[in-house]
mmCIF file of C-alpha atoms in Angstrom:
data_model
loop_
_atom_site.group_PDB
_atom_site.id
_atom_site.type_symbol
_atom_site.label_atom_id
_atom_site.label_comp_id
_atom_site.label_asym_id
_atom_site.label_seq_id
_atom_site.Cartn_x
_atom_site.Cartn_y
_atom_site.Cartn_z
ATOM 1 C CA MET A 1239 70.295 152.771 229.165
ATOM 2 C CA THR A 1240 67.090 152.039 226.702
ATOM 3 C CA TRP A 1241 65.669 148.681 226.784
ATOM 4 C CA GLU A 1242 63.251 147.517 224.325
ATOM 5 C CA GLN A 1243 60.617 144.294 224.194
ATOM 6 C CA ARG A 1244 61.292 142.132 221.308
ATOM 7 C CA LYS A 1245 60.148 138.544 220.840
ATOM 8 C CA VAL A 1246 63.014 135.951 221.136
ATOM 9 C CA GLY A 1247 62.620 134.536 217.704
ATOM 10 C CA GLU A 1248 63.337 138.047 216.303
ATOM 11 C CA VAL A 1249 66.554 138.417 218.071
ATOM 12 C CA LEU A 1250 67.619 134.536 218.243
ATOM 13 C CA ARG A 1251 70.282 133.070 216.053
ATOM 14 C CA VAL A 1252 70.434 129.254 216.017
ATOM 15 C CA VAL A 1253 73.291 127.502 214.522
ATOM 16 C CA PHE A 1254 73.411 124.064 213.351
ATOM 17 C CA ARG A 1255 77.591 122.702 212.540
ATOM 18 C CA ALA A 1256 76.575 118.912 211.379
ATOM 19 C CA VAL A 1257 79.398 116.651 211.912
ATOM 20 C CA ALA A 1258 79.816 113.674 210.193
ATOM 21 C CA LEU A 1259 81.662 111.586 212.362
ATOM 22 C CA GLU A 1260 84.593 109.438 211.497
ATOM 23 C CA ASP A 1261 85.247 106.089 213.127
ATOM 24 C CA GLU A 1262 88.829 106.235 213.968
ATOM 25 C CA ARG A 1263 89.288 109.910 214.971
ATOM 26 C CA GLU A 1264 88.965 111.353 218.398
ATOM 27 C CA TYR A 1265 86.295 113.980 219.340
ATOM 28 C CA GLN A 1266 85.853 115.904 222.358
ATOM 29 C CA LEU A 1267 82.498 115.989 223.932
ATOM 30 C CA VAL A 1268 81.192 118.372 226.404
ATOM 31 C CA THR A 1269 77.745 119.077 228.480
ATOM 32 C CA VAL A 1270 76.579 121.995 230.521
ATOM 33 C CA LYS A 1271 76.294 121.542 234.326
ATOM 34 C CA ARG A 1272 73.183 122.608 235.931
ATOM 35 C CA ARG A 1273 72.642 126.229 237.930
ATOM 36 C CA ASN A 1274 74.492 127.987 235.179
ATOM 37 C CA GLU A 1275 77.705 126.573 235.699
ATOM 38 C CA GLY A 1276 78.731 126.347 232.629
ATOM 39 C CA VAL A 1277 80.080 124.050 229.785
ATOM 40 C CA VAL A 1278 82.505 121.364 230.439
ATOM 41 C CA ALA A 1279 84.675 118.231 229.221
ATOM 42 C CA ARG A 1280 82.445 115.249 229.277
ATOM 43 C CA ALA A 1281 84.478 112.522 227.547
ATOM 44 C CA ARG A 1282 86.941 112.085 224.561
ATOM 45 C CA LEU A 1283 85.709 109.378 222.342
ATOM 46 C CA ILE A 1284 86.694 107.805 219.038
ATOM 47 C CA GLY A 1285 83.716 108.278 216.492
ATOM 48 C CA GLY A 1286 83.247 104.667 216.484
ATOM 49 C CA GLU A 1287 82.427 104.701 220.060
ATOM 50 C CA ILE A 1288 79.843 107.015 219.594
ATOM 51 C CA LEU A 1289 76.400 105.424 218.671
ATOM 52 C CA VAL A 1290 74.161 108.473 218.400
ATOM 53 C CA LYS A 1291 75.333 110.125 214.990
ATOM 54 C CA ASN A 1292 73.849 113.257 215.063
ATOM 55 C CA TYR A 1293 76.053 115.618 216.143
ATOM 56 C CA GLN A 1294 77.435 119.117 215.816
ATOM 57 C CA GLU A 1295 80.281 121.338 216.327
ATOM 58 C CA ILE A 1296 80.513 124.184 219.118
ATOM 59 C CA ARG A 1297 82.922 127.044 219.176
ATOM 60 C CA ALA A 1298 84.181 129.480 221.354
ATOM 61 C CA GLY A 1299 81.652 131.927 222.364
ATOM 62 C CA ASP A 1300 78.928 129.934 221.569
ATOM 63 C CA PHE A 1301 76.107 129.783 223.982
ATOM 64 C CA ILE A 1302 74.719 126.528 224.170
ATOM 65 C CA ILE A 1303 71.460 125.039 225.728
ATOM 66 C CA SER A 1304 70.369 121.544 227.032
ATOM 67 C CA LYS A 1305 67.161 121.181 225.640
ATOM 68 C CA ARG A 1306 66.458 118.200 228.603
ATOM 69 C CA GLN A 1307 68.417 120.475 231.559
ATOM 70 C CA LEU A 1308 67.321 123.735 230.725
ATOM 71 C CA VAL A 1309 64.914 124.253 233.357
ATOM 72 C CA HIS A 1310 67.535 123.603 235.786
ATOM 73 C CA GLY A 1311 70.392 126.025 234.201
ATOM 74 C CA GLY A 1312 71.800 123.744 232.163
ATOM 75 C CA ASN A 1313 73.328 126.283 229.560
ATOM 76 C CA GLY A 1314 76.619 127.943 228.977
ATOM 77 C CA LEU A 1315 79.328 129.983 227.006
ATOM 78 C CA VAL A 1316 81.576 127.504 225.121
ATOM 79 C CA PRO A 1317 85.417 128.658 226.272
ATOM 80 C CA SER A 1318 87.835 128.863 224.186
ATOM 81 C CA HIS A 1319 89.810 125.475 225.223
ATOM 82 C CA LEU A 1320 86.558 123.767 224.340
ATOM 83 C CA SER A 1321 85.867 125.047 220.658
ATOM 84 C CA LYS A 1322 85.420 122.816 218.105
ATOM 85 C CA SER A 1323 84.295 120.082 220.552
ATOM 86 C CA ILE A 1324 80.809 118.208 219.574
ATOM 87 C CA VAL A 1325 77.507 117.921 221.166
ATOM 88 C CA SER A 1326 74.327 116.071 220.233
ATOM 89 C CA ASN A 1327 71.401 117.556 218.625
ATOM 90 C CA GLU A 1328 70.227 117.960 222.058
ATOM 91 C CA TYR A 1329 71.900 120.924 222.277
ATOM 92 C CA LEU A 1330 70.633 124.411 220.687
ATOM 93 C CA VAL A 1331 73.370 126.276 219.837
ATOM 94 C CA ILE A 1332 73.025 129.863 219.655
ATOM 95 C CA ARG A 1333 75.379 132.633 218.527
ATOM 96 C CA GLY A 1334 75.627 136.530 219.180
ATOM 97 C CA ASN A 1335 74.425 138.719 216.418
ATOM 98 C CA GLU A 1336 73.930 142.669 215.538
ATOM 99 C CA ASP A 1337 70.901 142.601 218.191
ATOM 100 C CA ILE A 1338 72.270 140.477 221.318
ATOM 101 C CA SER A 1339 75.584 139.150 222.348
ATOM 102 C CA ALA A 1340 75.964 135.002 223.143
ATOM 103 C CA GLU A 1341 77.531 136.328 226.345
ATOM 104 C CA PHE A 1342 74.305 138.885 227.150
ATOM 105 C CA TRP A 1343 72.064 135.622 226.476
ATOM 106 C CA ALA A 1344 74.309 133.587 229.322
ATOM 107 C CA LEU A 1345 73.729 136.854 231.408
ATOM 108 C CA ILE A 1346 70.039 137.006 231.454
ATOM 109 C CA SER A 1347 69.505 133.190 231.412
ATOM 110 C CA ARG A 1348 70.338 133.389 234.987
ATOM 111 C CA THR A 1349 67.536 135.699 235.585
ATOM 112 C CA LYS A 1350 64.239 134.462 237.466
ATOM 113 C CA LEU A 1351 62.200 135.911 234.236
ATOM 114 C CA MET A 1352 64.441 133.681 231.893
ATOM 115 C CA TYR A 1353 64.115 130.688 233.986
ATOM 116 C CA ARG A 1354 60.449 131.086 234.346
ATOM 117 C CA GLN A 1355 60.085 131.514 230.215
ATOM 118 C CA TYR A 1356 62.275 128.391 230.330
ATOM 119 C CA PHE A 1357 59.798 126.532 232.263
ATOM 120 C CA LEU A 1358 57.024 127.904 230.599
ATOM 121 C CA SER A 1359 58.344 126.814 227.112
ATOM 122 C CA SER A 1360 58.812 123.324 228.349
ATOM 123 C CA PHE A 1361 56.927 120.097 228.152
ATOM 124 C CA GLY A 1362 56.796 116.712 230.142
ATOM 125 C CA VAL A 1363 55.217 115.087 232.889
ATOM 126 C CA ASP A 1364 57.960 115.410 235.319
ATOM 127 C CA ILE A 1365 60.597 118.352 236.160
ATOM 128 C CA GLU A 1366 63.224 115.990 235.441
ATOM 129 C CA LYS A 1367 61.927 115.037 232.302
ATOM 130 C CA LEU A 1368 61.004 118.321 230.727
ATOM 131 C CA VAL A 1369 62.111 119.088 227.452
ATOM 132 C CA PHE A 1370 62.583 122.445 226.084
ATOM 133 C CA ASP A 1371 60.163 123.772 223.317
ATOM 134 C CA ILE A 1372 61.962 125.981 220.927
ATOM 135 C CA GLN A 1373 59.451 127.503 219.117
ATOM 136 C CA ASP A 1374 57.072 128.163 222.092
ATOM 137 C CA TRP A 1375 60.195 130.023 223.518
ATOM 138 C CA LYS A 1376 60.090 132.046 220.234
ATOM 139 C CA LYS A 1377 57.034 133.536 220.462
ATOM 140 C CA ARG A 1378 57.806 134.943 224.566
ATOM 141 C CA GLU A 1379 59.178 138.494 224.654
ATOM 142 C CA ILE A 1380 62.606 139.763 226.508
ATOM 143 C CA THR A 1381 63.388 142.889 227.319
ATOM 144 C CA ILE A 1382 67.226 143.874 226.070
ATOM 145 C CA PRO A 1383 69.166 147.007 225.454
ATOM 146 C CA LYS A 1384 70.916 147.994 222.693
ATOM 147 C CA ILE A 1385 74.251 146.221 221.779
ATOM 148 C CA LYS A 1386 76.498 148.596 222.960
ATOM 149 C CA GLU A 1387 75.143 148.633 226.366
ATOM 150 C CA GLN A 1388 75.192 145.060 226.741
ATOM 151 C CA LYS A 1389 78.976 144.983 226.068
ATOM 152 C CA GLU A 1390 79.034 147.559 228.940
ATOM 153 C CA LEU A 1391 76.937 145.114 231.087
ATOM 154 C CA GLU A 1392 78.944 142.105 230.135
ATOM 155 C CA THR A 1393 82.374 144.253 230.926
ATOM 156 C CA LEU A 1394 81.012 144.968 234.406
ATOM 157 C CA PHE A 1395 79.836 141.690 235.428
ATOM 158 C CA ARG A 1396 83.084 139.880 234.295
ATOM 159 C CA LYS A 1397 84.904 143.082 236.342
ATOM 160 C CA LEU A 1398 82.962 141.931 239.284
ATOM 161 C CA ASP A 1399 83.554 138.081 238.788
ATOM 162 C CA SER A 1400 87.147 138.691 238.543
ATOM 163 C CA LEU A 1401 86.841 140.683 241.923
ATOM 164 C CA ILE A 1402 84.441 137.780 243.946
ATOM 165 C CA THR A 1403 86.769 135.350 242.609
ATOM 166 C CA LEU A 1404 89.903 137.586 243.727
ATOM 167 C CA HIS A 1405 88.417 138.003 247.302
ATOM 168 C CA GLN A 1406 87.545 134.033 247.534
ATOM 169 C CA ARG A 1407 91.227 133.302 246.844
ATOM 170 C CA GLU A 1408 92.276 135.862 249.445
ATOM 171 C CA GLY A 1409 89.740 134.671 251.985
ATOM 172 C CA LEU A 1410 91.068 131.177 251.306
ATOM 173 C CA ALA A 1411 94.991 131.798 251.628
ATOM 174 C CA ALA A 1412 94.326 133.696 255.074
ATOM 175 C CA ARG A 1413 92.372 130.569 256.434
ATOM 176 C CA LEU A 1414 95.056 128.083 255.296
ATOM 177 C CA GLY A 1415 97.591 130.764 256.154
ATOM 178 C CA SER A 1416 96.480 130.607 260.138
ATOM 179 C CA ARG A 1417 96.366 127.005 260.078
ATOM 180 C CA PRO A 1418 99.201 124.255 260.238
ATOM 181 C CA LEU A 1419 99.417 122.141 257.178
ATOM 182 C CA VAL A 1420 98.112 118.087 257.924
ATOM 183 C CA GLY A 1421 101.191 116.529 258.979
ATOM 184 C CA SER A 1422 103.445 119.441 259.626
ATOM 185 C CA SER A 1423 105.498 119.321 262.681
ATOM 186 C CA ALA A 1424 104.922 123.307 263.335
#
């Protein structure tokens, strides 16, 4: 496997799909959980209830970054059930391209090296109030394999995640099977 050093700005593909909010239409808003725990639904609101009007649409497979929560792992891949949801301009939306896939961004965002880069590319007076500086981050270097190897690594990590989930379920089922249920007469 051959990895090469590239500047983030050389491989980064940012998209902004502006949404003109309609006062009577309902919108699904999302957020990202800390510690790389993914993209989750936040609220369903009518356009007239949304005070800030600078929103963008996200789609399945986008990798999104919370500019205010990134040093805490506030990023994730958009799952298909949240496709066409909206986020404010406080989020950076990244699409995969011929150099790096969105799923690979999600993988490397879990590494200590990327956490460090996110921290170094942030500014503010307190860890809880740091804001991500995208222009600074674009100048930093990352080491990535060719897209074919990225896809192979993504497949490997998906299989590992599935295996871990299966073992966790089996362990839970075994523990529950050995104890009487609360309120049962067993």
